[in-house]
Coordinates of C-alpha atoms and ligand atoms in Angstrom, one line a residue:
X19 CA 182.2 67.3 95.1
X20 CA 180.7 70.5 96.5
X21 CA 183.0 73.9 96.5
X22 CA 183.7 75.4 99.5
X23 CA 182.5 78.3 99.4
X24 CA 184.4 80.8 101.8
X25 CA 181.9 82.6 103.6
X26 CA 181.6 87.0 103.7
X27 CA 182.9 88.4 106.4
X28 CA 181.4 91.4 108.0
X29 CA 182.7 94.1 110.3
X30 CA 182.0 96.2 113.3
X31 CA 181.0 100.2 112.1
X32 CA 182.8 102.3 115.0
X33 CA 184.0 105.7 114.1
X34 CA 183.7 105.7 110.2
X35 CA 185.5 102.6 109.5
X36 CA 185.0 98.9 109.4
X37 CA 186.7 97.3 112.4
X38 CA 187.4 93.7 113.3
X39 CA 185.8 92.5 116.8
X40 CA 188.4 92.9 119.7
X41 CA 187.8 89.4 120.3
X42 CA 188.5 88.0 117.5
X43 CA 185.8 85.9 117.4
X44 CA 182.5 85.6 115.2
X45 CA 178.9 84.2 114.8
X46 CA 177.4 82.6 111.8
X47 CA 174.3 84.4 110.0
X48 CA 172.4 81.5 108.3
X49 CA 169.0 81.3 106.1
X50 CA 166.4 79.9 108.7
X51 CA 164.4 78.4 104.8
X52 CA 167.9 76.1 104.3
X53 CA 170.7 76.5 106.8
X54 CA 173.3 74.8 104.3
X55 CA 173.0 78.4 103.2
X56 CA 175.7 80.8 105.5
X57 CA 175.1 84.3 104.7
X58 CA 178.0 85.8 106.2
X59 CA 180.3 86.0 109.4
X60 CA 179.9 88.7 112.0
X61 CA 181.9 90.1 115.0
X62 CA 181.3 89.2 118.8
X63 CA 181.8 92.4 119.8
X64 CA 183.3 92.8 123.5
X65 CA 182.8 95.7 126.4
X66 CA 185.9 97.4 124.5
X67 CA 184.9 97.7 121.5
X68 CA 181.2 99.0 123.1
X69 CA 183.8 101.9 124.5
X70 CA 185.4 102.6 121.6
X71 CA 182.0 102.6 120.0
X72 CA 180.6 105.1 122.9
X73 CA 183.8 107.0 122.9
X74 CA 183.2 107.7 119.1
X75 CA 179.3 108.6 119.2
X76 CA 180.4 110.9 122.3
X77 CA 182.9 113.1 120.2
X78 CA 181.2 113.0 116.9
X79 CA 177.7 114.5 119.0
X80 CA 180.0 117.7 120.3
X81 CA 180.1 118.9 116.5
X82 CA 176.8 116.5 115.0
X83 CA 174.7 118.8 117.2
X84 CA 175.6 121.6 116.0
X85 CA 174.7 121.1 112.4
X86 CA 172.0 122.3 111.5
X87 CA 168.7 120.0 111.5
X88 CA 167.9 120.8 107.2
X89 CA 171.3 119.6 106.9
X90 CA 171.2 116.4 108.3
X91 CA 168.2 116.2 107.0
X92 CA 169.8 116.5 103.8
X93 CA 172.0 113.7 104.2
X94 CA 168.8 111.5 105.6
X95 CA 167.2 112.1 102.0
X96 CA 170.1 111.1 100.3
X97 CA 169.8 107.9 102.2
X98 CA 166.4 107.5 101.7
X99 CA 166.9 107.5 97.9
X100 CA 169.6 105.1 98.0
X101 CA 167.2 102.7 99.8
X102 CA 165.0 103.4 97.1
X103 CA 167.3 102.5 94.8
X104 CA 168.5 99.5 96.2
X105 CA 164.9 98.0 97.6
X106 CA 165.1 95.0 95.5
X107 CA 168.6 93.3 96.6
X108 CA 167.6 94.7 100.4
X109 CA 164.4 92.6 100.4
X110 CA 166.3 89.5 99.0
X111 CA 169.0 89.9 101.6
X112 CA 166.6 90.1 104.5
X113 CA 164.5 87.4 102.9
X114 CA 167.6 85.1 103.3
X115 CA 168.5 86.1 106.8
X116 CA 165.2 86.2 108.5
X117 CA 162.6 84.2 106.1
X118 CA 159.8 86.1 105.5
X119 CA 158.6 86.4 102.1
X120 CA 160.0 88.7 99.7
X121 CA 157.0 90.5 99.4
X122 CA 156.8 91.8 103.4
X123 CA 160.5 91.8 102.8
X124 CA 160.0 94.5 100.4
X125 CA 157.5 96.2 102.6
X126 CA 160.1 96.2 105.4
X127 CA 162.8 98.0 103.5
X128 CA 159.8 100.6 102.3
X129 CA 159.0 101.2 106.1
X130 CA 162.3 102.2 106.2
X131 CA 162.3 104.4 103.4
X132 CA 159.0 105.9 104.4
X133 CA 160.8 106.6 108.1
X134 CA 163.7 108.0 106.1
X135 CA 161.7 110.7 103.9
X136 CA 159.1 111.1 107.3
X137 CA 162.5 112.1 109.5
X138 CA 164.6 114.2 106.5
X139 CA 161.1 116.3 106.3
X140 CA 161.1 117.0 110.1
X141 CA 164.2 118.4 109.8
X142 CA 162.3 121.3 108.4
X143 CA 159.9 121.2 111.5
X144 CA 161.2 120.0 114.3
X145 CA 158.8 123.0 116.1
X146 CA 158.6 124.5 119.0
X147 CA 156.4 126.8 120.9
X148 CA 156.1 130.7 121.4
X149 CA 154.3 131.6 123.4
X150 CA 153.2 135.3 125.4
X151 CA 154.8 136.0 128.4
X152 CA 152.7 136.8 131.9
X153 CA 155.4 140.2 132.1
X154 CA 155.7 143.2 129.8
X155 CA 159.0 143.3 127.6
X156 CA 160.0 139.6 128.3
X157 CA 159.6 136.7 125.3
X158 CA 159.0 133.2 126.2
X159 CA 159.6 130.1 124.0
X160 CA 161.0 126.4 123.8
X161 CA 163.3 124.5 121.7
X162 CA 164.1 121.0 121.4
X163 CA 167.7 120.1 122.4
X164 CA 169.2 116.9 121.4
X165 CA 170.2 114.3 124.1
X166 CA 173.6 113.1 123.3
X167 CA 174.5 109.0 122.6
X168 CA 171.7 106.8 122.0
X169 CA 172.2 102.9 122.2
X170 CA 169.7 101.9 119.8
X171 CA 168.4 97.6 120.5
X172 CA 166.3 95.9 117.3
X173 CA 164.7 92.6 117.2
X174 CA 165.0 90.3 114.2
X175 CA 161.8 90.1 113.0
X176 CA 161.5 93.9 110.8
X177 CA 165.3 93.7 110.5
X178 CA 165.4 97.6 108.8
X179 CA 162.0 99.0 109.7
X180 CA 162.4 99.0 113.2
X181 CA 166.4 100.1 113.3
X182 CA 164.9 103.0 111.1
X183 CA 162.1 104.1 114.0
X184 CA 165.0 104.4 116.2
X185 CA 168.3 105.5 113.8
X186 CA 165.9 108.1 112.0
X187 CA 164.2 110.4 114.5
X188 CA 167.5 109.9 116.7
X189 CA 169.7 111.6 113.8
X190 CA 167.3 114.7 112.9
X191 CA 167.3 116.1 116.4
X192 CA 171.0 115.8 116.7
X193 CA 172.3 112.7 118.5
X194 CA 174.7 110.0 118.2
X195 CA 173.8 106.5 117.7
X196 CA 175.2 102.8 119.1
X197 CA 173.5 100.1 117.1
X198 CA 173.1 96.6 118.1
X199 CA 170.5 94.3 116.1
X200 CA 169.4 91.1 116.7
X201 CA 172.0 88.1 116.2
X202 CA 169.7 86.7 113.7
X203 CA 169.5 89.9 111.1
X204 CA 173.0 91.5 111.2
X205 CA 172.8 91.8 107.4
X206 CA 170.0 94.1 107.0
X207 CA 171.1 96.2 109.9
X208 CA 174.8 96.3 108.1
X209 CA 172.8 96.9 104.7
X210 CA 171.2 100.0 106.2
X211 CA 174.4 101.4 107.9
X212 CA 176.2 101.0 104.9
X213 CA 173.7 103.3 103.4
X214 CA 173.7 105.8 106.0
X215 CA 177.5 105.9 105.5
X216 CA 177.4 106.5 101.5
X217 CA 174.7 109.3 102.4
X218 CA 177.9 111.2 104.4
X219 CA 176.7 110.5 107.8
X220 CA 179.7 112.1 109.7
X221 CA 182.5 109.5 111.2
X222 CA 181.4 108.5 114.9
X223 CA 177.3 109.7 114.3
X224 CA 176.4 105.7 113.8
X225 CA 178.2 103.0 115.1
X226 CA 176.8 99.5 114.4
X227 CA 178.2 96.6 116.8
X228 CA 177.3 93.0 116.6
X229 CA 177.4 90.2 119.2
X230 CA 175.5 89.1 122.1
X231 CA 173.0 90.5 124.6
X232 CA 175.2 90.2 127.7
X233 CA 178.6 91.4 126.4
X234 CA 177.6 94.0 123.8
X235 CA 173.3 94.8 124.8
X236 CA 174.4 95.1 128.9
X237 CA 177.3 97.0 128.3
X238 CA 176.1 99.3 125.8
X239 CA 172.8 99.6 128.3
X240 CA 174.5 100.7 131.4
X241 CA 177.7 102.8 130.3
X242 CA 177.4 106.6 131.7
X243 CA 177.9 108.5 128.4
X244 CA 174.9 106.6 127.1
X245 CA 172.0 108.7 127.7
X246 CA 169.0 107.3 125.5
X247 CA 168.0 103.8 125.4
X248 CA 165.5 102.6 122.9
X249 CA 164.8 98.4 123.0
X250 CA 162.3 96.6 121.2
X251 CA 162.4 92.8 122.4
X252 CA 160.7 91.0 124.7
X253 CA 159.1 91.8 127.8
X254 CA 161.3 89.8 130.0
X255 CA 164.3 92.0 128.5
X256 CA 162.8 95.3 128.6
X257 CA 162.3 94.8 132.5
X258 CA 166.2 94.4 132.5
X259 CA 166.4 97.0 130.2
X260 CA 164.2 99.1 131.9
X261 CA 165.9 98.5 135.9
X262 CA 169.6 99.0 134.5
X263 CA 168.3 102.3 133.0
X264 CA 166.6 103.9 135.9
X265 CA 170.0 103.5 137.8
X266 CA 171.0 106.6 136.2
X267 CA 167.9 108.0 134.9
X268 CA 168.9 107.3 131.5
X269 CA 165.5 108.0 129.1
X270 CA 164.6 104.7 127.8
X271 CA 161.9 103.4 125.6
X272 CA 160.6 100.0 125.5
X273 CA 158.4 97.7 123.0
X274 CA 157.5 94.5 124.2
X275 CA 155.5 91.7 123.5
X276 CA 151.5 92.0 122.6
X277 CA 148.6 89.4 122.5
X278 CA 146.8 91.4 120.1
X279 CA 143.1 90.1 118.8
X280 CA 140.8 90.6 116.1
X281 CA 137.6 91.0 117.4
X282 CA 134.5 89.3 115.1
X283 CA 131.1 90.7 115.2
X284 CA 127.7 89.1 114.2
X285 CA 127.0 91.9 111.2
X286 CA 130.6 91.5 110.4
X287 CA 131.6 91.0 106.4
X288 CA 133.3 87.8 107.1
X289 CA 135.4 87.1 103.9
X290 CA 136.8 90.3 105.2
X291 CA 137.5 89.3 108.4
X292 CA 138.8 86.0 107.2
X293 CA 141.5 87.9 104.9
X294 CA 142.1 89.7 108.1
X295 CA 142.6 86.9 110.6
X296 CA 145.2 85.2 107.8
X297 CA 147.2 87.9 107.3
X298 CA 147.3 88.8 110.7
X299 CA 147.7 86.2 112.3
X300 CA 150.0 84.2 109.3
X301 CA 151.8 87.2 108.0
X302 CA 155.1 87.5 108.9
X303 CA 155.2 83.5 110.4
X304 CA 153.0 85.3 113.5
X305 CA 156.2 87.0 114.4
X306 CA 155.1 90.3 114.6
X307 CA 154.7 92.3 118.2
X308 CA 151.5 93.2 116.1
X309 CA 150.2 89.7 115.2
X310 CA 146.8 88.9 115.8
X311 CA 147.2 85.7 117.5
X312 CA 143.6 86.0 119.2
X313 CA 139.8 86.3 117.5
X314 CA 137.4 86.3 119.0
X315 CA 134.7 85.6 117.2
X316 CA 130.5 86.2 117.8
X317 CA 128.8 82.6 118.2
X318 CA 125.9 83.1 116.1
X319 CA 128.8 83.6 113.4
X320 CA 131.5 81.8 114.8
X321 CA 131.0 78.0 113.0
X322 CA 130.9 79.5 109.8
X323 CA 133.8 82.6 110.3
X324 CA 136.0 79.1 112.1
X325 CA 135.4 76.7 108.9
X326 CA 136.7 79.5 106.4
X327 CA 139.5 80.6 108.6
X328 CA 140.8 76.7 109.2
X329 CA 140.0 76.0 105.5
X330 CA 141.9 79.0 104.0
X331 CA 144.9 78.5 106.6
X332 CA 145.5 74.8 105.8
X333 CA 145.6 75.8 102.1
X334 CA 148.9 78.5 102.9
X335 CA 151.6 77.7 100.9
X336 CA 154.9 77.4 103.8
X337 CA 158.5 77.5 102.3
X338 CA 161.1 79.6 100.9
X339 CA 160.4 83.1 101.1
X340 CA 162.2 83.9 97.8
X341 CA 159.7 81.6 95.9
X342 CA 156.9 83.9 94.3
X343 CA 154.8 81.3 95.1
X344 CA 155.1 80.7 99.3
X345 CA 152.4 82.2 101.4
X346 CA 154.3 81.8 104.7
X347 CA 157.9 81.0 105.3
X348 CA 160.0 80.0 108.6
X349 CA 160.5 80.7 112.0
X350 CA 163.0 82.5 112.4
X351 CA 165.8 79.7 114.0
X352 CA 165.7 76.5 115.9
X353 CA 164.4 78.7 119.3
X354 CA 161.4 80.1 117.7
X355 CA 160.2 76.8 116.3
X356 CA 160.7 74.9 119.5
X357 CA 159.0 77.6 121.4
X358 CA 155.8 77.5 118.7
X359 CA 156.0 73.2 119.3
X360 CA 155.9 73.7 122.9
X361 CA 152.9 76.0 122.7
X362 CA 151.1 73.4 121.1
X363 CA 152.0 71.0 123.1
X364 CA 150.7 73.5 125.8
X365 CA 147.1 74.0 123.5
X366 CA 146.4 70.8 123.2
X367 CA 146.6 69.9 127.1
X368 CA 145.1 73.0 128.3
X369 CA 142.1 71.7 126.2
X370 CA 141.9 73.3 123.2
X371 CA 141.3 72.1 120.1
X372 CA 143.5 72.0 117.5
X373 CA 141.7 73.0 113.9
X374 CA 144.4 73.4 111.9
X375 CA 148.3 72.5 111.3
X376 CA 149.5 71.5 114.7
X377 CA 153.4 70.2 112.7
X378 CA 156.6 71.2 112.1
X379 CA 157.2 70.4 108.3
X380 CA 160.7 68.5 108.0
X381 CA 160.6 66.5 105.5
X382 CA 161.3 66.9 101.4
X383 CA 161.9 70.4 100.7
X384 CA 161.6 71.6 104.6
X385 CA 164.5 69.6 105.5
X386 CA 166.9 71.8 106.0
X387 CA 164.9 74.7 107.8
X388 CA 162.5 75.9 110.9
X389 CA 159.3 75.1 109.1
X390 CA 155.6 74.8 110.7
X391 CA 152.2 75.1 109.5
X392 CA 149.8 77.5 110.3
X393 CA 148.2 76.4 113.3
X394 CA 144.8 77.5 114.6
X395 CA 143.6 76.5 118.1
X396 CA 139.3 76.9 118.4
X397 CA 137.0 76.4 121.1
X398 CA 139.6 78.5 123.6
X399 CA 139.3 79.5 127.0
X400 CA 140.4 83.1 127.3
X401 CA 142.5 82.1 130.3
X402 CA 143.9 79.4 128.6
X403 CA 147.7 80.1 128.0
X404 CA 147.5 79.7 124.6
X405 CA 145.0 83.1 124.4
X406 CA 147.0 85.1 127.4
X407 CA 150.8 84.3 126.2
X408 CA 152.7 85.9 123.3
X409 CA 153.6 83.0 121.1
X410 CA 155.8 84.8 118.1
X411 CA 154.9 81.7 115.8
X412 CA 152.2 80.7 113.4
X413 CA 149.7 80.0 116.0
X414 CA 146.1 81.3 116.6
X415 CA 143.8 80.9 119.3
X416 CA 140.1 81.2 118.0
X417 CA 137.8 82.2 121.2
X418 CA 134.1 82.4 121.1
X419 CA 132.3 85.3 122.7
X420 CA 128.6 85.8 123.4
X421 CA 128.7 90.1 122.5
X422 CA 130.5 93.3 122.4
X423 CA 130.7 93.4 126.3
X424 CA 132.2 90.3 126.2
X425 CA 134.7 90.6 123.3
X426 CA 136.2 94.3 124.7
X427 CA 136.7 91.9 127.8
X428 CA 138.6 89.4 126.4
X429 CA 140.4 92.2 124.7
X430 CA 141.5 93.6 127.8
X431 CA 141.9 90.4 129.9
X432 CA 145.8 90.4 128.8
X433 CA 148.6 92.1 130.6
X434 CA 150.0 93.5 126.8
X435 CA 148.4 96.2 124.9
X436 CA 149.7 96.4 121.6
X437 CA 147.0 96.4 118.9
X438 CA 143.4 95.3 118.3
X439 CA 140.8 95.1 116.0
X440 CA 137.0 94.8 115.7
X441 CA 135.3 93.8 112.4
X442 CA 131.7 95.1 112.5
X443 CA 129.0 96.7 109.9
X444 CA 128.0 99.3 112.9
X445 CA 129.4 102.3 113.5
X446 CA 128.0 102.2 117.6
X447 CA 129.7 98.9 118.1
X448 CA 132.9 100.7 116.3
X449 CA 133.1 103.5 118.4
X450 CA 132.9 101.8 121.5
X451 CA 135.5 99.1 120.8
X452 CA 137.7 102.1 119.8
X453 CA 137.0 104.0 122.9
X454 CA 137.2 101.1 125.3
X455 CA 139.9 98.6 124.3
X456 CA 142.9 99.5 126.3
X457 CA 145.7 99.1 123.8
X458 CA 147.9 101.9 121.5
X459 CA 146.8 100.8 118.3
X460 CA 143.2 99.9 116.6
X461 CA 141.9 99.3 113.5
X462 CA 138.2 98.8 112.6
X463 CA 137.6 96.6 109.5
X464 CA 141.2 95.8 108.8
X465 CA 143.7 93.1 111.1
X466 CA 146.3 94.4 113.8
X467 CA 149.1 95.4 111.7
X468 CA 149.6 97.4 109.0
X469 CA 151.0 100.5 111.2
X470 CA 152.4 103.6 109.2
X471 CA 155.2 105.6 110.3
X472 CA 153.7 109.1 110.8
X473 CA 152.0 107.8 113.6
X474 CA 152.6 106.8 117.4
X475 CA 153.6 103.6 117.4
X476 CA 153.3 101.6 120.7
X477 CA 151.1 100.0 123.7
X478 CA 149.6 100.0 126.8
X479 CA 150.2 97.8 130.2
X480 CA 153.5 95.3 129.8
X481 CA 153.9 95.8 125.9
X482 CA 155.3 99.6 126.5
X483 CA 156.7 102.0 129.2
X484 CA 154.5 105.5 128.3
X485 CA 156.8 106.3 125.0
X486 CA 155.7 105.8 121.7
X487 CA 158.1 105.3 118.3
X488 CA 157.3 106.6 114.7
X489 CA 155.0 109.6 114.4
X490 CA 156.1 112.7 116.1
X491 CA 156.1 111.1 118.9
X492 CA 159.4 109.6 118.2
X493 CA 160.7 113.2 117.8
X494 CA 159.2 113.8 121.5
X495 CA 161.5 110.7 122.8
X496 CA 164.6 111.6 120.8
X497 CA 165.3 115.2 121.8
X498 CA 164.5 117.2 125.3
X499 CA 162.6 120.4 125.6
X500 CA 164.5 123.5 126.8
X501 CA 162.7 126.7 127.8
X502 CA 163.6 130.1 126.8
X503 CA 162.5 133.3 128.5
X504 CA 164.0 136.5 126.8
X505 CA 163.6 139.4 129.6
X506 CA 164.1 143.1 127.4
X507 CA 162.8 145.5 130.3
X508 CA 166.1 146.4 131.8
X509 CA 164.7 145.5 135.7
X510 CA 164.3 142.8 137.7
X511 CA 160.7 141.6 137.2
X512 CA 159.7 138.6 139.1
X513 CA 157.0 135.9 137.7
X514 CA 154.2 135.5 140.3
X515 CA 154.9 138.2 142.1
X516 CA 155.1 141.5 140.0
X517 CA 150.8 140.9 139.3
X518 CA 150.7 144.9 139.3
X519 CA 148.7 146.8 136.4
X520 CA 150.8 147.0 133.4
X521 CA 148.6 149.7 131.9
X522 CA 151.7 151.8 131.4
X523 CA 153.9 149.0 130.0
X524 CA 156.1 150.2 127.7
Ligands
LIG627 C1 156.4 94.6 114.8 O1 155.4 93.9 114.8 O2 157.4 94.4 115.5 O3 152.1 97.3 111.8 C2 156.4 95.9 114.0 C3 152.9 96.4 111.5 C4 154.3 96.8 110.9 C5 155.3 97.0 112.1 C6 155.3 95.8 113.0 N1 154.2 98.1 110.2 O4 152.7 95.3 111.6

């Protein structure tokens, strides 16, 4: 007879202690590899404990701002080493909550200990300007000013890399932070909270709530202490995002989806654009925002560049994540998988044709999780739903193109702008892809992802709204510029207006 085996049970963070849900109630976490396995319990939060989180971050920021930025950057260091020290058990725990393999696992948890390191240095920087002044005796310069409380959204597919772009860059420059990740990954998020917490993050600095989009997301989205809003989800959600923020002007930053394509060239090296293709387009189960899940591919190369692709892709290895040996594991739940069945449902009656995979696996050792192969559409239409929708799954549409012109087309003819990526032997054809594909990220000779986190992170049209994460362009979101004029004369001198010789300025 099996034991019972009484599940964890995880808390809210609010405040600097662990707190039960107001509601009493809680959500399973389960591995989407063999959901007999429940990882933990977590709070369904409600609106009041979303106030009591706000009414925390909005004291702790009155003395949080003040300290000085090399000292929280001292306790961001500490944290960074602890997620050092602790990579390994991070990247099985996320492995078991979200499926991928413990290898991007691992990689995941080092994103956030490179965004860690990154921020704790900036607390050193964080620069300004200085800058003459058009008057005698005056001084001009700006600071950066911190915001106040930030509600901080994550998706569930980089469970800690993603929560770091945000938590990271919001902490150095002196604000307060309102977690809420996905319902799929709450361990990693807790994980990374409890680290922040063992680093001496102040009581009420980061709050972590778990629980749904409409009683903990909305709430935490619209309350009037909340002044920063960072999402990265879907484009459908950002919009809501995006309208209940403008109500009160609240600075918000959104990552949505992407369609993002590897473009093939004719003088292309195509083993390495086949190693591309598969980890870009496989990696991660295709559930990156940065997947490529279109290539397009030169026809006087295409038959051969499409019987290597299909061949290697059928030969993936799909299961358990924590098996050395698995190539690819699950979608992420029962959602995701459908979704992925329905688009190739959709694929094959739009008209294309379906090279490789096409199944959910559910049989034998795929029983008891959200399995499916690596699927690759060819012969696509890039109007075709399958080459203009974000799919999130294991699916790739193969397109054929007749030249550069062509491809950048194709490239553009999406309403997302992620990332994008041209294989080619020619530095012209490079350049040009480079300068006129419309997205925020491209690669030459190397797939769609594989962003680092010292640069902007972001895109164009409906994957973004202007902002960019990572890079120093997250410190740009997460703090305000104040100006600073310094006038030492002892009179009233008026810019624009006093334009007299100052040949006797003193
Ligand atoms: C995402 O796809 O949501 O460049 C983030 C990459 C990773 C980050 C991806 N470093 O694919």
């Amino acid at each position: 007879m099996a034991t019972a085996v009484v599940p964890k049970v995880y808390k809210n963070f609010i405040n600097g202690e662990w707190v039960e849900s107001r509601s009493g109630k809680s959500m399973e976490n389960r591995n989407p590899a063999n959901t007999d396995e429940l990882i933990g319990m977590f709070p369904l939060a409600t609106e009041d404990d979303v106030n009591a989180a706000i009414d925390a971050a909005r004291e702790a920021y009155k003395t949080w701002r003040l300290v000085p930025a090399p000292k929280r950057a001292e306790i961001l260091f500490r944290a960074a080493e602890i997620l050092v020290r602790r990579k390994e058990d991070l990247a099985r725990d996320m492995t078991r909550e979200m499926g991928k393999v413990l290898a991007e696992a691992r990689g995941d948890v080092q994103e956030a200990i490179d965004m860690t390191y990154y921020m704790a240095g900036e607390g050193r920087r964080l620069f300004g300007q200085t800058t003459p002044s058009e008057l005698p005796n005056k001084f001009a310069m700006s600071v950066r000013q911190p915001i106040g409380v930030c509600t901080l959204i994550t998706p569930w597919n980089f469970p800690m890399a993603i929560p770091s772009w945000k938590i990271m860059p919001a902490l150095i420059c002196g604000n307060t932070v309102v977690f809420k990740p996905a319902s799929d990954t709450p361990l990693s998020a807790y994980n990374l909270v409890q680290v922040l917490t063992e680093a001496g993050v102040p009581r009420g600095v980061v709050n972590i709530l778990t629980g749904s989009g409409s009683n903990v997301g909305a709430p935490l989205m619209k309350h009037p202490d909340v002044k920063v809003v960072s999402f990265t989800g879907s484009t459908e959600i950002g919009r809501v995002v995006s309208t209940a923020c403008a109500t009160d002007f609240k600075h918000c930053t959104l990552e949505m989806g992407g369609k993002n394509i590897i473009i093939v060239m004719d003088d292309a090296n195509l083993d390495l654009a086949v190693d591309g293709a598969i980890w870009g387009g496989f990696g991660t189960t295709g559930q990156r925002c940065t997947a490529a899940s279109r290539v397009t591919v030169h026809k006087k190369v295409y038959k051969e560049f499409l019987d290597r692709f299909t061949a290697r892709a059928k030969s993936l290895k799909v299961g358990d994540g924590l098996d050395p040996s698995t190539a690819m594991g699950p979608c992420v739940n029962e959602g995701q998988l459908k979704t992925v069945m329905q688009y190739v449902h959709i694929g094959i009656n739009e008209g294309a044709r379906l090279a490789a995979g096409g199944h959910r696996l559910d049989s034998g050792n795929y029983k008891r999780g959200w399995f499916h192969q690596p699927t690759i559409f060819a012969d696509c239409d890039p109007n075709m739903r399958v080459s203009q929708e974000e799919i999130f799954g294991p699916v790739v549409s193969v397109i054929p193109c007749d030249n550069l012109d062509n491809a950048l087309d194709i490239a553009n003819g999406v309403v997302y702008g992620l990332s994008a990526s041209i294989y080619t032997r020619d530095v012209n054809k490079a350049f040009r892809a480079l300068r006129d594909i419309y997205t925020g990220i491209v690669y030459v000779n190397a797939p769609t992802i594989g962003a680092e986190t010292h640069l902007p992170f972001g895109g164009t049209k409906q994957t973004g709204n202007g902002h960019r994460e990572a890079g120093t362009a997250a410190i740009d979101f997460y703090s305000e510029w104040k100006t600073i004029y310094i006038d030492y004369s002892d009179r009233l001198q008026r810019a624009q207006i006093d334009t007299g010789s100052f040949a006797h300025a003193e």
